[in-house]
């Protein structure tokens, strides 16, 4: 069966990692079957609407390569694809549902309904309007009295349905509250609009968080009242910050945009979140989007919550950085250099040094800060038992290296390395007794992203000699 899935985000701000993962699973279910991936904007909660958030949704999906087959910007056979443009449809179906007995008109105010509720005691609103005859309720509607359309739940016993991840699920009908489907302002609630839209858009698979499992029988009652077939449900476990806390933007946890701003590659983020709750059944961890399309099987989704491990993401991002074609990496790195480098250096040589050694693009400014400003350092840094150097040997080696490098015509990593090796041989020193002190003098650091010759090639001849003379 060719699947039709939909990603239906609310335009309320940045793209949360959990939302992007839901979109990815929906996209992969569609593409694995040769089906269609639909983008639908659920903007009926006008109080939470954030200006520009729809563009963030578009840009995020495009950035990671998840192109949609139908949506607000490209159209399709089942539009419009923005819920606020579909209000007459919801109103039509809400009134139909009342006629079918699946809902009723309620004239109680929100405060009256809230007064009856007590979630801790599991006391639900018992709507007195449920006892009104349809004829009487219609008269009150026609007279202009404010109303909502509220779901009618007149079943007893257990509601049963199947979920791809959790299998057969039973929920007692007594646990369900008769929630509002159409608000007094004519806007639908999520619980109603998503059912109407999913049916009219021929959605075959619905992927959402497992927090919606308890609401699914309410959706199924609407499908049943209209005589429609429910979709295949795929409820996914939550993404957790740790064993006790959900990953949440409200708690300061990173969104997709935050992670990109912190130097993570979009492809690496997408690869990582694919594995947050899905097991490919092999040892493979690095997947392109195309490989995921060919490999993904929703039956391998996990029931257990997934812990967002930034250390694992960082490792994976490093793999992606190292796998980039050099020119592509250099283009990304060059933007980072602009944020902290003012001196003229060989940026391409710097990129060659950094690409195998960093995990995020933002590591660049930290690791390469010594290039802009040589940090103050103590002569004790020249002491290294392994290299058999101390301050005295270091000063001697640097003094010998200066004239040799001054006479060097070709300034490349290879020529510099051979020159410094020659200094060691000609003066009865080990290579490390020359290379180590030169590296310290050029960086002021014990740990550096490259060796002495690599760093000298980056700094250029003039700056290299200036720093060596300062250290001599």
Short mmCIF file of C-alpha atoms in Angstrom, two decimals:
data_model
loop_
_atom_site.label_atom_id
_atom_site.label_comp_id
_atom_site.label_asym_id
_atom_site.label_seq_id
_atom_site.Cartn_x
_atom_site.Cartn_y
_atom_site.Cartn_z
CA UNK A 1 0.00 0.00 0.00
CA UNK A 2 1.26 3.46 -0.88
CA UNK A 3 1.14 5.49 2.32
CA UNK A 4 -0.10 9.05 2.62
CA UNK A 5 1.26 10.74 5.73
CA UNK A 6 1.05 14.30 6.97
CA UNK A 7 3.19 16.53 9.09
CA UNK A 8 0.81 18.98 10.74
CA UNK A 9 2.75 21.36 12.98
CA UNK A 10 1.37 24.40 14.75
CA UNK A 11 3.21 27.63 13.85
CA UNK A 12 4.18 28.42 17.43
CA UNK A 13 7.94 29.02 17.21
CA UNK A 14 11.09 27.03 16.59
CA UNK A 15 11.17 23.45 15.37
CA UNK A 16 11.47 21.22 18.41
CA UNK A 17 13.56 18.07 18.09
CA UNK A 18 10.52 15.91 18.91
CA UNK A 19 8.48 17.61 16.17
CA UNK A 20 11.23 17.17 13.62
CA UNK A 21 11.53 13.49 14.53
CA UNK A 22 7.77 13.04 14.05
CA UNK A 23 8.04 14.71 10.64
CA UNK A 24 10.95 12.46 9.72
CA UNK A 25 9.12 9.26 10.64
CA UNK A 26 6.06 10.40 8.68
CA UNK A 27 8.24 11.28 5.70
CA UNK A 28 10.04 7.92 5.83
CA UNK A 29 6.82 5.90 6.10
CA UNK A 30 5.55 7.66 2.98
CA UNK A 31 8.76 7.39 0.97
CA UNK A 32 9.50 3.78 1.96
CA UNK A 33 6.19 2.82 0.34
CA UNK A 34 6.50 5.13 -2.66
CA UNK A 35 3.73 7.29 -1.21
CA UNK A 36 3.11 10.97 -0.50
CA UNK A 37 4.21 13.23 2.33
CA UNK A 38 1.84 16.13 3.01
CA UNK A 39 2.53 19.34 4.90
CA UNK A 40 -0.45 20.84 6.71
CA UNK A 41 -0.34 23.89 8.96
CA UNK A 42 -2.55 23.59 12.04
CA UNK A 43 -3.05 27.21 13.04
CA UNK A 44 -6.46 27.04 14.70
CA UNK A 45 -5.02 27.91 18.12
CA UNK A 46 -4.71 31.59 17.33
CA UNK A 47 -3.46 32.50 20.83
CA UNK A 48 -0.27 30.48 20.31
CA UNK A 49 0.40 31.66 16.75
CA UNK A 50 3.88 33.17 16.28
CA UNK A 51 4.60 35.46 13.34
CA UNK A 52 7.18 33.91 11.00
CA UNK A 53 6.85 30.41 12.48
CA UNK A 54 5.40 28.99 9.25
CA UNK A 55 8.54 30.07 7.40
CA UNK A 56 10.63 28.31 10.04
CA UNK A 57 8.69 25.10 9.32
CA UNK A 58 9.26 25.45 5.57
CA UNK A 59 12.95 26.29 5.95
CA UNK A 60 13.67 23.49 8.40
CA UNK A 61 12.13 20.78 6.24
CA UNK A 62 13.87 22.11 3.13
CA UNK A 63 17.21 22.38 4.93
CA UNK A 64 17.17 18.69 5.89
CA UNK A 65 15.89 17.60 2.47
CA UNK A 66 12.39 16.50 3.50
CA UNK A 67 10.46 17.91 0.56
CA UNK A 68 6.68 17.60 0.70
CA UNK A 69 4.43 16.45 -2.14
CA UNK A 70 1.44 18.61 -1.18
CA UNK A 71 1.23 21.67 1.01
CA UNK A 72 0.22 25.31 1.42
CA UNK A 73 2.94 26.63 -0.88
CA UNK A 74 2.67 24.06 -3.68
CA UNK A 75 -0.98 23.06 -3.45
CA UNK A 76 -2.44 19.64 -4.19
CA UNK A 77 -5.77 17.91 -4.72
CA UNK A 78 -6.96 18.19 -1.11
CA UNK A 79 -6.31 21.81 -0.13
CA UNK A 80 -6.38 24.25 1.35
CA UNK A 81 -3.55 22.98 3.56
CA UNK A 82 -3.83 25.67 6.25
CA UNK A 83 -6.53 24.93 8.81
CA UNK A 84 -7.66 28.52 9.29
CA UNK A 85 -8.62 28.48 5.59
CA UNK A 86 -10.82 25.40 6.14
CA UNK A 87 -13.19 26.77 8.78
CA UNK A 88 -16.42 26.29 6.78
CA UNK A 89 -15.54 22.59 6.40
CA UNK A 90 -15.18 22.07 10.16
CA UNK A 91 -18.40 23.91 10.86
CA UNK A 92 -20.24 21.81 8.29
CA UNK A 93 -18.95 18.54 9.71
CA UNK A 94 -19.52 19.63 13.31
CA UNK A 95 -23.22 20.21 12.62
CA UNK A 96 -23.40 16.91 10.72
CA UNK A 97 -21.88 15.13 13.70
CA UNK A 98 -24.57 16.62 15.94
CA UNK A 99 -27.25 15.26 13.58
CA UNK A 100 -25.57 11.83 13.70
CA UNK A 101 -25.56 11.80 17.52
CA UNK A 102 -21.78 11.95 17.85
CA UNK A 103 -21.86 15.47 19.30
CA UNK A 104 -24.25 17.98 20.84
CA UNK A 105 -24.68 21.71 21.26
CA UNK A 106 -23.52 23.01 24.63
CA UNK A 107 -24.50 26.44 25.94
CA UNK A 108 -22.50 26.35 29.19
CA UNK A 109 -19.73 28.89 29.65
CA UNK A 110 -16.13 27.75 29.94
CA UNK A 111 -16.07 28.76 33.61
CA UNK A 112 -19.13 26.61 34.32
CA UNK A 113 -17.45 23.62 32.69
CA UNK A 114 -14.16 24.23 34.52
CA UNK A 115 -15.89 24.47 37.90
CA UNK A 116 -17.14 20.90 37.60
CA UNK A 117 -13.81 19.40 36.58
CA UNK A 118 -11.25 17.97 38.98
CA UNK A 119 -8.44 16.19 37.16
CA UNK A 120 -6.82 14.92 40.36
CA UNK A 121 -10.08 13.25 41.42
CA UNK A 122 -10.79 12.24 37.79
CA UNK A 123 -14.08 14.16 37.90
CA UNK A 124 -15.16 15.18 34.41
CA UNK A 125 -17.62 17.77 33.22
CA UNK A 126 -21.17 16.40 33.10
CA UNK A 127 -22.81 18.56 30.50
CA UNK A 128 -26.41 19.44 31.41
CA UNK A 129 -26.97 20.42 27.75
CA UNK A 130 -26.63 16.75 26.82
CA UNK A 131 -30.23 16.32 27.97
CA UNK A 132 -31.60 19.01 25.68
CA UNK A 133 -33.55 17.76 22.70
CA UNK A 134 -31.94 18.44 19.34
CA UNK A 135 -34.96 20.54 18.38
CA UNK A 136 -34.65 22.76 21.47
CA UNK A 137 -30.88 23.10 21.05
CA UNK A 138 -31.29 24.15 17.41
CA UNK A 139 -33.80 26.84 18.44
CA UNK A 140 -31.30 28.29 20.90
CA UNK A 141 -28.58 28.24 18.21
CA UNK A 142 -30.92 29.96 15.73
CA UNK A 143 -31.74 32.59 18.36
CA UNK A 144 -28.05 33.57 18.45
CA UNK A 145 -27.19 32.10 21.84
CA UNK A 146 -23.42 31.41 22.16
CA UNK A 147 -22.59 27.70 21.99
CA UNK A 148 -19.88 25.14 21.41
CA UNK A 149 -20.17 21.74 19.78
CA UNK A 150 -19.14 19.14 22.34
CA UNK A 151 -18.45 15.47 21.66
CA UNK A 152 -21.02 12.97 22.88
CA UNK A 153 -19.63 9.77 24.38
CA UNK A 154 -22.51 7.38 24.96
CA UNK A 155 -20.62 4.09 24.98
CA UNK A 156 -19.71 1.91 27.94
CA UNK A 157 -17.04 -0.73 28.35
CA UNK A 158 -13.68 -0.80 26.62
CA UNK A 159 -12.54 1.01 23.51
CA UNK A 160 -10.00 -1.09 21.60
CA UNK A 161 -7.67 -0.15 18.78
CA UNK A 162 -4.36 -1.27 17.33
CA UNK A 163 -1.15 0.71 17.25
CA UNK A 164 1.92 -0.20 15.18
CA UNK A 165 4.26 0.42 18.12
CA UNK A 166 2.19 -0.59 21.15
CA UNK A 167 -0.03 -3.29 19.66
CA UNK A 168 -3.63 -3.73 20.85
CA UNK A 169 -4.71 -1.07 23.32
CA UNK A 170 -7.79 -0.93 25.56
CA UNK A 171 -9.14 2.23 27.20
CA UNK A 172 -12.28 2.47 29.27
CA UNK A 173 -14.88 4.78 27.74
CA UNK A 174 -15.53 6.14 31.24
CA UNK A 175 -12.01 7.62 31.12
CA UNK A 176 -12.91 9.87 28.18
CA UNK A 177 -14.21 13.40 28.63
CA UNK A 178 -16.70 14.98 26.29
CA UNK A 179 -14.38 17.64 24.97
CA UNK A 180 -15.18 20.65 22.81
CA UNK A 181 -14.93 20.00 19.05
CA UNK A 182 -16.02 23.39 17.71
CA UNK A 183 -15.41 26.50 19.82
CA UNK A 184 -17.80 29.42 20.17
CA UNK A 185 -15.67 31.48 17.76
CA UNK A 186 -16.20 28.89 15.02
CA UNK A 187 -12.67 27.51 15.22
CA UNK A 188 -12.26 23.76 15.70
CA UNK A 189 -10.12 22.18 18.40
CA UNK A 190 -7.20 19.95 17.44
CA UNK A 191 -9.20 16.86 18.44
CA UNK A 192 -11.78 17.57 15.76
CA UNK A 193 -9.90 19.29 12.95
CA UNK A 194 -7.22 16.64 12.65
CA UNK A 195 -9.83 13.89 12.22
CA UNK A 196 -11.73 15.78 9.52
CA UNK A 197 -8.56 16.76 7.67
CA UNK A 198 -6.97 13.32 7.89
CA UNK A 199 -10.07 11.73 6.39
CA UNK A 200 -10.59 14.29 3.64
CA UNK A 201 -6.89 14.21 2.71
CA UNK A 202 -6.90 10.38 2.58
CA UNK A 203 -4.18 10.06 5.24
CA UNK A 204 -3.31 6.38 5.75
CA UNK A 205 -0.85 6.62 8.67
CA UNK A 206 -0.92 9.03 11.60
CA UNK A 207 2.33 9.42 13.55
CA UNK A 208 2.18 11.30 16.84
CA UNK A 209 3.50 11.23 20.39
CA UNK A 210 2.32 8.50 22.75
CA UNK A 211 0.70 11.14 24.96
CA UNK A 212 -2.16 11.04 22.44
CA UNK A 213 -2.88 7.34 22.97
CA UNK A 214 -5.50 8.10 25.60
CA UNK A 215 -7.33 10.45 23.19
CA UNK A 216 -7.38 8.03 20.26
CA UNK A 217 -10.73 6.38 21.21
CA UNK A 218 -12.33 9.85 21.00
CA UNK A 219 -11.01 10.24 17.47
CA UNK A 220 -12.24 6.77 16.58
CA UNK A 221 -15.75 7.62 17.82
CA UNK A 222 -15.82 10.51 15.34
CA UNK A 223 -14.66 8.23 12.52
CA UNK A 224 -17.29 5.70 13.54
CA UNK A 225 -20.11 8.26 13.65
CA UNK A 226 -19.34 9.36 10.10
CA UNK A 227 -18.85 5.78 8.90
CA UNK A 228 -15.18 6.42 8.02
CA UNK A 229 -12.21 4.07 8.37
CA UNK A 230 -9.61 5.27 10.90
CA UNK A 231 -5.98 5.55 9.77
CA UNK A 232 -3.14 3.28 10.93
CA UNK A 233 -1.85 4.68 14.22
CA UNK A 234 1.86 4.99 14.96
CA UNK A 235 2.37 6.43 18.44
CA UNK A 236 6.02 7.15 19.23
CA UNK A 237 7.69 7.33 22.62
CA UNK A 238 8.83 10.69 23.89
CA UNK A 239 12.28 12.18 23.52
CA UNK A 240 13.71 12.69 26.99
CA UNK A 241 16.39 14.98 28.37
CA UNK A 242 17.14 12.35 30.99
CA UNK A 243 15.30 9.50 32.70
CA UNK A 244 12.88 11.90 34.43
CA UNK A 245 12.49 14.94 32.18
CA UNK A 246 11.08 15.43 28.69
CA UNK A 247 13.11 17.33 26.16
CA UNK A 248 11.38 20.70 26.08
CA UNK A 249 12.12 24.08 24.54
CA UNK A 250 10.34 25.64 27.52
CA UNK A 251 13.06 24.18 29.75
CA UNK A 252 15.79 25.65 27.57
CA UNK A 253 16.51 22.48 25.59
CA UNK A 254 17.83 22.88 22.08
CA UNK A 255 15.60 23.21 19.05
CA UNK A 256 16.77 22.30 15.54
CA UNK A 257 17.68 25.95 14.94
CA UNK A 258 19.65 26.07 18.21
CA UNK A 259 21.67 23.00 17.24
CA UNK A 260 22.50 24.41 13.81
CA UNK A 261 23.57 27.66 15.46
CA UNK A 262 25.84 25.61 17.75
CA UNK A 263 27.67 24.18 14.76
CA UNK A 264 25.84 20.93 14.10
CA UNK A 265 25.20 19.96 10.48
CA UNK A 266 21.53 19.50 9.51
CA UNK A 267 22.30 16.09 7.95
CA UNK A 268 23.89 14.88 11.18
CA UNK A 269 20.98 16.13 13.30
CA UNK A 270 18.50 14.32 11.05
CA UNK A 271 20.55 11.10 11.13
CA UNK A 272 20.78 11.24 14.92
CA UNK A 273 17.09 11.86 15.58
CA UNK A 274 16.16 8.99 13.23
CA UNK A 275 17.85 6.70 15.75
CA UNK A 276 16.07 8.29 18.73
CA UNK A 277 13.42 5.61 19.03
CA UNK A 278 14.12 3.54 15.90
CA UNK A 279 16.42 0.57 15.52
CA UNK A 280 17.59 -0.34 12.00
CA UNK A 281 18.34 -3.91 13.12
CA UNK A 282 22.00 -3.61 12.11
CA UNK A 283 25.17 -2.05 13.53
CA UNK A 284 25.01 0.80 11.01
CA UNK A 285 24.63 4.25 12.56
CA UNK A 286 25.47 6.67 9.75
CA UNK A 287 22.57 7.01 7.29
CA UNK A 288 21.92 9.48 4.50
CA UNK A 289 18.30 10.49 4.05
CA UNK A 290 18.16 8.36 0.91
CA UNK A 291 19.44 5.35 2.87
CA UNK A 292 16.82 5.96 5.55
CA UNK A 293 14.10 6.02 2.89
CA UNK A 294 15.25 2.60 1.73
CA UNK A 295 15.78 1.12 5.21
CA UNK A 296 13.06 2.53 7.45
CA UNK A 297 10.41 0.19 8.84
CA UNK A 298 7.95 1.62 11.37
CA UNK A 299 7.64 -1.81 12.98
CA UNK A 300 11.14 -1.29 14.40
CA UNK A 301 10.13 1.78 16.40
CA UNK A 302 10.74 1.39 20.14
CA UNK A 303 8.19 1.60 22.93
CA UNK A 304 10.71 2.99 25.41
CA UNK A 305 11.48 6.72 25.66
CA UNK A 306 14.66 7.86 23.91
CA UNK A 307 17.29 9.86 25.79
CA UNK A 308 18.74 12.77 23.82
CA UNK A 309 22.50 12.28 24.17
CA UNK A 310 24.38 15.39 23.08
CA UNK A 311 27.68 13.49 23.32
CA UNK A 312 26.47 10.95 20.77
CA UNK A 313 25.20 13.70 18.50
CA UNK A 314 28.57 15.45 18.75
CA UNK A 315 30.38 12.24 17.77
CA UNK A 316 28.04 11.73 14.81
CA UNK A 317 28.45 15.35 13.75
CA UNK A 318 32.22 14.86 13.76
CA UNK A 319 31.78 11.88 11.43
CA UNK A 320 29.76 14.05 9.05
CA UNK A 321 32.30 16.89 9.16
CA UNK A 322 35.17 14.52 8.32
CA UNK A 323 33.16 13.03 5.45
CA UNK A 324 32.48 16.41 3.80
CA UNK A 325 34.30 17.18 0.54
CA UNK A 326 37.13 19.53 1.52
CA UNK A 327 35.85 22.52 -0.47
CA UNK A 328 32.43 22.16 1.17
CA UNK A 329 33.99 22.03 4.63
CA UNK A 330 36.23 24.99 3.88
CA UNK A 331 33.24 27.05 2.78
CA UNK A 332 31.52 26.36 6.13
CA UNK A 333 34.71 26.92 8.11
CA UNK A 334 35.43 30.19 6.32
CA UNK A 335 32.23 31.66 7.77
CA UNK A 336 33.45 30.73 11.24
CA UNK A 337 36.87 32.30 10.62
CA UNK A 338 35.13 35.57 9.85
CA UNK A 339 33.76 35.63 13.40
CA UNK A 340 37.17 35.76 15.12
CA UNK A 341 40.08 36.08 12.68
CA UNK A 342 41.36 39.53 11.71
CA UNK A 343 44.94 38.63 10.76
CA UNK A 344 45.87 37.28 7.34
CA UNK A 345 46.51 33.55 7.52
CA UNK A 346 46.33 30.65 5.09
CA UNK A 347 42.71 29.73 5.67
CA UNK A 348 42.76 26.70 3.39
CA UNK A 349 45.70 25.25 5.30
CA UNK A 350 43.81 25.93 8.52
CA UNK A 351 40.80 24.04 7.18
CA UNK A 352 43.06 21.09 6.30
CA UNK A 353 44.31 21.08 9.89
CA UNK A 354 40.87 21.40 11.48
CA UNK A 355 38.60 19.14 9.41
CA UNK A 356 39.89 15.84 10.87
CA UNK A 357 39.96 17.23 14.40
CA UNK A 358 36.69 19.03 15.19
CA UNK A 359 33.22 17.76 16.13
CA UNK A 360 31.16 20.92 15.58
CA UNK A 361 31.74 24.03 13.50
CA UNK A 362 31.69 26.13 16.67
CA UNK A 363 34.77 24.23 17.92
CA UNK A 364 36.75 26.19 15.33
CA UNK A 365 36.74 29.52 17.16
CA UNK A 366 37.80 27.86 20.41
CA UNK A 367 40.46 25.53 19.01
CA UNK A 368 41.98 28.08 16.65
CA UNK A 369 41.82 31.14 18.92
CA UNK A 370 45.62 31.06 19.34
CA UNK A 371 45.98 32.00 15.67
CA UNK A 372 44.38 35.40 16.27
CA UNK A 373 46.05 36.02 19.65
CA UNK A 374 49.02 34.12 21.03
CA UNK A 375 48.14 33.33 24.65
CA UNK A 376 50.61 34.10 27.45
CA UNK A 377 52.45 30.95 28.48
CA UNK A 378 55.16 29.85 30.91
CA UNK A 379 58.53 28.35 29.97
CA UNK A 380 57.39 25.30 31.96
CA UNK A 381 55.31 24.39 28.92
CA UNK A 382 58.55 23.52 27.11
CA UNK A 383 59.26 20.73 29.61
CA UNK A 384 58.19 17.39 28.14
CA UNK A 385 59.78 14.11 29.22
CA UNK A 386 58.46 12.19 26.24
CA UNK A 387 59.99 14.69 23.81
CA UNK A 388 63.10 15.02 25.99
CA UNK A 389 62.84 18.79 26.11
CA UNK A 390 63.18 21.42 28.79
CA UNK A 391 63.32 25.22 28.67
CA UNK A 392 67.04 25.28 27.83
CA UNK A 393 66.80 22.75 24.98
CA UNK A 394 63.69 24.50 23.70
CA UNK A 395 65.38 27.92 23.55
CA UNK A 396 68.36 26.38 21.72
CA UNK A 397 66.12 24.55 19.20
CA UNK A 398 64.04 27.65 18.49
CA UNK A 399 67.18 29.74 18.00
CA UNK A 400 68.45 27.17 15.49
CA UNK A 401 65.09 26.95 13.70
CA UNK A 402 64.77 30.71 13.08
CA UNK A 403 67.60 31.17 10.52
CA UNK A 404 66.73 27.87 8.85
CA UNK A 405 63.13 28.98 8.35
CA UNK A 406 64.18 32.48 7.31
CA UNK A 407 66.10 30.93 4.43
CA UNK A 408 63.15 28.78 3.31
CA UNK A 409 61.81 29.87 -0.08
CA UNK A 410 58.80 27.56 -0.35
CA UNK A 411 56.42 27.94 2.61
CA UNK A 412 54.35 24.73 2.76
CA UNK A 413 53.63 22.19 5.46
CA UNK A 414 55.93 19.68 3.74
CA UNK A 415 58.86 22.07 3.19
CA UNK A 416 58.64 23.43 6.74
CA UNK A 417 58.57 19.91 8.18
CA UNK A 418 61.63 18.85 6.17
CA UNK A 419 63.45 22.04 7.19
CA UNK A 420 62.83 21.46 10.92
CA UNK A 421 63.84 17.80 10.60
CA UNK A 422 67.09 18.91 8.98
CA UNK A 423 67.73 21.32 11.88
CA UNK A 424 67.41 18.38 14.28
CA UNK A 425 69.76 16.12 12.27
CA UNK A 426 72.40 18.80 11.73
CA UNK A 427 72.55 19.64 15.45
CA UNK A 428 72.37 16.14 16.92
CA UNK A 429 68.84 16.59 18.21
CA UNK A 430 65.81 14.34 18.01
CA UNK A 431 62.95 15.51 15.80
CA UNK A 432 60.68 16.04 18.82
CA UNK A 433 63.28 18.28 20.47
CA UNK A 434 62.83 20.75 17.62
CA UNK A 435 59.23 20.23 16.56
CA UNK A 436 57.76 20.31 20.06
CA UNK A 437 59.32 23.62 21.16
CA UNK A 438 58.45 25.24 17.82
CA UNK A 439 54.82 24.14 18.21
CA UNK A 440 54.65 25.54 21.75
CA UNK A 441 56.22 28.83 20.66
CA UNK A 442 53.70 29.19 17.80
CA UNK A 443 50.59 28.35 19.85
CA UNK A 444 51.29 28.87 23.55
CA UNK A 445 49.34 25.65 24.11
CA UNK A 446 50.20 22.12 25.17
CA UNK A 447 47.44 20.59 23.02
CA UNK A 448 46.97 21.92 19.49
CA UNK A 449 44.95 20.94 16.40
CA UNK A 450 48.08 20.39 14.31
CA UNK A 451 51.82 19.89 14.41
CA UNK A 452 54.53 22.55 14.26
CA UNK A 453 54.84 22.58 10.47
CA UNK A 454 51.08 22.56 9.89
CA UNK A 455 50.58 25.54 12.20
CA UNK A 456 53.52 27.42 10.67
CA UNK A 457 51.98 26.90 7.22
CA UNK A 458 48.71 28.38 8.51
CA UNK A 459 50.34 31.38 10.23
CA UNK A 460 52.55 32.28 7.28
CA UNK A 461 56.27 32.96 7.31
CA UNK A 462 56.27 36.43 8.87
CA UNK A 463 53.99 35.60 11.83
CA UNK A 464 55.81 32.30 12.42
CA UNK A 465 59.19 34.01 12.66
CA UNK A 466 57.75 36.79 14.84
CA UNK A 467 56.43 34.28 17.38
CA UNK A 468 59.62 32.20 17.32
CA UNK A 469 61.77 35.31 17.97
CA UNK A 470 59.51 36.22 20.89
CA UNK A 471 60.14 32.79 22.39
CA UNK A 472 63.89 32.59 21.71
#
